[in-house]
Coordinates of C-alpha atoms in Angstrom, one line a residue:
Chain A
X1 CA -15.6 15.9 -8.3
X2 CA -15.7 12.5 -9.9
X3 CA -18.7 11.0 -11.7
X4 CA -19.2 7.7 -13.5
X5 CA -22.2 7.6 -15.6
X6 CA -23.2 6.7 -19.1
X7 CA -21.4 9.8 -20.4
X8 CA -18.2 8.4 -19.1
X9 CA -15.9 9.4 -16.2
X10 CA -15.9 13.0 -15.2
X11 CA -12.7 14.0 -13.4
X12 CA -12.3 17.7 -12.5
X13 CA -14.5 19.0 -15.3
X14 CA -13.0 16.7 -17.9
X15 CA -15.2 13.9 -19.3
X16 CA -13.4 10.8 -20.5
X17 CA -15.7 8.6 -22.5
X18 CA -13.7 6.5 -24.8
X19 CA -11.7 3.5 -23.6
X20 CA -8.5 3.3 -25.6
X21 CA -7.0 0.2 -24.0
X22 CA -8.0 -2.4 -21.5
X23 CA -6.4 -5.3 -19.6
X24 CA -7.8 -8.1 -17.5
X25 CA -5.7 -10.0 -15.0
X26 CA -6.7 -12.9 -12.8
X27 CA -4.5 -14.0 -9.9
X28 CA -5.0 -16.3 -7.0
X29 CA -5.2 -14.5 -3.7
X30 CA -1.6 -15.4 -2.6
X31 CA 0.3 -12.6 -0.9
X32 CA 3.2 -13.1 -3.3
X33 CA 0.9 -11.7 -6.0
X34 CA 0.6 -8.3 -4.3
X35 CA 3.8 -7.4 -6.0
X36 CA 2.8 -8.9 -9.3
X37 CA -0.5 -7.0 -9.4
X38 CA 1.0 -3.7 -8.7
X39 CA 3.8 -4.2 -11.2
X40 CA 1.4 -5.3 -14.0
X41 CA -1.0 -2.5 -13.4
X42 CA 1.9 0.0 -13.3
X43 CA 3.2 -1.4 -16.5
X44 CA -0.1 -1.1 -18.2
X45 CA -0.5 2.5 -17.1
X46 CA 2.9 3.3 -18.4
X47 CA 1.5 3.8 -21.9
X48 CA 0.1 7.2 -20.7
X49 CA 3.6 8.3 -19.8
X50 CA 2.7 9.2 -16.2
X51 CA 5.2 10.8 -13.8
X52 CA 7.2 8.6 -11.4
X53 CA 4.9 9.9 -8.6
X54 CA 1.7 9.0 -10.5
X55 CA 3.0 5.4 -11.2
X56 CA 4.0 5.1 -7.6
X57 CA 0.5 6.2 -6.6
X58 CA -1.0 3.5 -8.8
X59 CA 1.3 0.8 -7.4
X60 CA 0.4 1.8 -3.8
X61 CA -3.3 2.0 -4.4
X62 CA -3.5 -1.3 -6.3
X63 CA -1.3 -2.9 -3.6
X64 CA -3.8 -1.8 -0.9
X65 CA -6.9 -3.1 -2.7
X66 CA -5.3 -6.4 -3.6
X67 CA -4.0 -6.9 -0.1
X68 CA -7.6 -6.3 1.2
X69 CA -8.9 -9.0 -1.1
X70 CA -6.2 -11.4 0.1
X71 CA -6.3 -10.6 3.9
X72 CA -10.0 -9.9 4.3
X73 CA -12.0 -11.0 1.2
X74 CA -10.5 -14.5 1.1
X75 CA -9.4 -14.7 4.7
X76 CA -10.1 -18.3 5.1
X77 CA -8.7 -19.7 1.9
X78 CA -7.5 -18.8 -1.6
X79 CA -9.7 -17.3 -4.2
X80 CA -9.4 -15.4 -7.5
X81 CA -8.8 -11.7 -7.7
X82 CA -10.0 -10.1 -10.9
X83 CA -8.3 -6.9 -12.0
X84 CA -9.5 -4.9 -14.9
X85 CA -7.6 -1.8 -16.0
X86 CA -9.1 0.6 -18.5
X87 CA -7.3 3.5 -20.0
X88 CA -9.6 6.2 -21.2
X89 CA -8.7 9.1 -23.4
X90 CA -8.1 12.3 -21.5
X91 CA -5.5 10.4 -19.5
X92 CA -7.9 8.8 -17.1
X93 CA -7.3 5.3 -15.7
X94 CA -9.9 3.1 -14.1
X95 CA -8.8 0.1 -12.1
X96 CA -11.4 -2.4 -10.8
X97 CA -10.2 -5.0 -8.2
X98 CA -12.8 -7.6 -7.5
X99 CA -13.0 -10.6 -5.2
X100 CA -15.8 -13.1 -4.6
X101 CA -15.0 -13.4 -1.0
X102 CA -16.9 -12.7 2.2
X103 CA -17.9 -9.1 1.5
X104 CA -17.9 -6.1 3.8
X105 CA -20.9 -5.6 6.1
X106 CA -20.3 -1.9 6.8
X107 CA -18.4 -0.2 4.0
X108 CA -18.6 3.2 5.7
X109 CA -17.0 1.8 8.8
X110 CA -14.4 -0.1 6.8
X111 CA -13.3 3.0 5.1
X112 CA -12.6 4.9 8.3
X113 CA -9.0 5.5 8.9
X114 CA -7.4 3.1 11.4
X115 CA -10.5 0.8 11.5
X116 CA -9.5 -2.8 11.0
X117 CA -11.1 -6.2 11.6
X118 CA -7.6 -7.8 11.8
X119 CA -5.6 -5.9 14.4
X120 CA -3.8 -9.1 15.7
X121 CA -2.0 -9.4 12.4
X122 CA -0.8 -5.8 12.5
X123 CA -3.2 -4.5 9.9
X124 CA -3.0 -0.7 10.2
X125 CA -6.6 -0.1 9.0
X126 CA -5.3 2.5 6.6
X127 CA -5.8 0.7 3.3
X128 CA -8.8 2.7 2.0
X129 CA -7.4 6.0 3.4
X130 CA -4.2 5.4 1.4
X131 CA -6.1 4.5 -1.7
X132 CA -8.1 7.7 -1.4
X133 CA -5.0 9.7 -0.8
X134 CA -3.3 8.6 -4.0
X135 CA -6.3 8.3 -6.4
X136 CA -8.9 10.9 -7.6
X137 CA -11.7 8.6 -6.6
X138 CA -12.3 5.3 -4.8
X139 CA -15.6 3.5 -5.0
X140 CA -16.5 0.3 -3.0
X141 CA -19.3 -2.0 -3.8
X142 CA -19.8 -5.1 -1.6
X143 CA -22.3 -7.7 -0.7
X144 CA -21.9 -10.1 2.2
X145 CA -21.2 -13.6 0.9
X146 CA -20.8 -12.4 -2.7
X147 CA -17.6 -10.2 -2.7
X148 CA -16.3 -6.8 -3.1
X149 CA -15.3 -4.5 -6.0
X150 CA -13.0 -1.6 -5.4
X151 CA -12.9 1.0 -8.3
X152 CA -9.9 3.3 -8.4
X153 CA -10.0 6.3 -10.8
X154 CA -7.0 8.5 -11.5
X155 CA -6.4 11.1 -14.0
X156 CA -2.8 11.6 -14.9
X157 CA -1.5 15.1 -15.4
X158 CA -0.8 16.6 -18.9
X159 CA 2.6 15.9 -20.3
X160 CA 4.5 18.3 -22.4
X161 CA 4.8 17.0 -26.0
Chain B
X1 CA 9.6 -1.8 -11.8
X2 CA 13.2 -1.8 -10.8
X3 CA 14.6 -2.9 -7.5
X4 CA 14.4 -6.0 -5.4
X5 CA 11.0 -7.6 -5.0
X6 CA 11.3 -9.2 -1.7
X7 CA 12.4 -7.6 1.6
X8 CA 15.6 -8.3 3.2
X9 CA 17.1 -6.9 6.4
X10 CA 20.3 -6.7 8.4
X11 CA 20.5 -6.1 12.1
X12 CA 23.4 -4.3 13.6
X13 CA 23.8 -3.7 17.3
X14 CA 26.1 -1.1 18.9
X15 CA 26.1 0.4 22.4
X16 CA 22.5 -0.6 23.2
X17 CA 21.1 0.5 19.8
X18 CA 19.7 -2.1 17.5
X19 CA 19.4 -0.9 13.9
X20 CA 17.4 -2.8 11.3
X21 CA 18.4 -1.9 7.8
X22 CA 15.7 -2.8 5.3
X23 CA 16.2 -3.4 1.6
X24 CA 13.5 -4.0 -1.0
X25 CA 9.7 -3.8 -0.8
X26 CA 7.6 -3.7 2.3
X27 CA 4.1 -5.0 1.6
X28 CA 1.8 -7.4 3.4
X29 CA 3.6 -10.4 2.0
X30 CA 7.1 -9.3 3.1
X31 CA 6.0 -7.7 6.4
X32 CA 4.6 -11.1 7.5
X33 CA 7.8 -12.8 6.5
X34 CA 10.1 -10.4 8.4
X35 CA 8.3 -9.3 11.5
X36 CA 8.8 -12.4 13.7
X37 CA 12.5 -12.6 12.8
X38 CA 12.9 -8.9 13.8
X39 CA 11.0 -9.5 17.0
X40 CA 13.2 -12.5 17.8
X41 CA 16.2 -10.3 17.5
X42 CA 14.7 -7.6 19.7
X43 CA 14.0 -10.1 22.4
X44 CA 17.5 -11.6 22.0
X45 CA 19.3 -8.2 22.2
X46 CA 17.0 -6.3 24.5
X47 CA 18.3 -3.0 23.1
X48 CA 17.7 0.4 24.7
X49 CA 17.0 1.9 21.3
X50 CA 15.4 0.4 18.2
X51 CA 16.1 2.1 14.9
X52 CA 14.4 1.1 11.6
X53 CA 16.4 2.3 8.6
X54 CA 14.2 2.7 5.5
X55 CA 16.8 4.2 3.3
X56 CA 16.9 1.3 0.8
X57 CA 13.2 0.6 0.6
X58 CA 11.8 1.0 -2.9
X59 CA 8.1 0.3 -2.1
X60 CA 5.9 0.7 1.0
X61 CA 2.2 0.6 1.5
X62 CA 0.1 0.6 4.7
X63 CA 1.4 -2.9 5.5
X64 CA 4.7 -1.2 6.1
X65 CA 2.9 1.2 8.4
X66 CA 1.6 -1.9 10.3
X67 CA 5.1 -3.3 10.5
X68 CA 6.5 0.0 11.9
X69 CA 3.6 0.3 14.4
X70 CA 4.0 -3.2 15.6
X71 CA 7.7 -2.7 16.3
X72 CA 7.0 0.7 17.9
X73 CA 4.5 -1.1 20.2
X74 CA 7.1 -3.7 21.1
X75 CA 9.7 -0.9 21.8
X76 CA 7.2 0.8 24.1
X77 CA 6.4 -2.5 25.8
X78 CA 10.1 -3.1 26.4
X79 CA 10.9 0.5 27.4
X80 CA 13.1 1.1 24.4
X81 CA 13.4 4.3 22.4
X82 CA 12.2 4.1 18.8
X83 CA 13.3 5.8 15.6
X84 CA 12.8 5.7 11.8
X85 CA 15.6 6.7 9.5
X86 CA 15.1 8.0 5.9
X87 CA 11.5 7.2 5.2
X88 CA 10.5 8.3 1.7
X89 CA 8.1 11.2 1.2
X90 CA 5.4 8.6 0.5
X91 CA 6.1 6.6 3.6
X92 CA 6.0 9.8 5.7
X93 CA 2.7 10.7 4.1
X94 CA 1.3 7.3 5.1
X95 CA 2.5 7.8 8.7
X96 CA 0.9 11.3 8.7
X97 CA -2.4 10.0 7.3
X98 CA -2.4 7.6 10.3
X99 CA -1.7 10.5 12.7
X100 CA 1.7 9.2 13.5
X101 CA 3.7 12.0 12.0
X102 CA 4.2 13.7 15.4
X103 CA 4.5 10.5 17.5
X104 CA 7.2 8.6 15.7
X105 CA 10.8 9.9 15.9
X106 CA 12.0 10.3 12.3
X107 CA 15.5 11.2 11.2
X108 CA 17.0 12.0 7.8
X109 CA 20.5 10.8 7.4
X110 CA 23.1 10.7 4.6
X111 CA 22.5 7.5 2.6
X112 CA 25.4 5.2 3.0

């Protein structure tokens, strides 16, 4: 179970309350930046010495969220994508991907596997499902005309010292 | 962080089978760049079988799934068989999440 409250982030009975490092990245919503975003986030998370799988999970989840901002959030133009990565103690990472685009009118429906509003462009409708599969928690906050914030939380496994 | 950023592909055709060998990363950006070129080749060659070789892919997200599904749909439309070679565990997981694990013909081959 995942909780975010003023105690901190609770992932599987562990409470992580102290941020030990943080990064902010702003990128225009150009598709060439999908690769940039996932590489930069993966690089920043590398300080926790995650496994190769965990890094690949982060890259994939970030790629999905950033792609959504580009394809859907800013579908009619180019806007700014704001990415904030926070590394907490207890090996928890929180990544917020925010856009100020069109917003999602029905978040529950958007999160259904295979649902897409852009089938003609071969969107599979699996973005949120993939994020959920590779992260411990995915939260989506959105307002029509204001934008969307996707919050990914992942706790990396313990490493032998 | 290693490996090619963009996605390249080569097409080889033999005895009615068209094989597309990918190299690099498949995301939304690269999928959009390659799909119409691949489709143009499919229409040009009209193969009986279309094979997508993912052995040399070092990144794929659900946009890669969209790319595969789009080519699968085209294969169906043209009455061609369709096969994927050497998807990574991660790519297979994404196919399975979409319920395609049973539908798409997947083959593991020795990497060349």
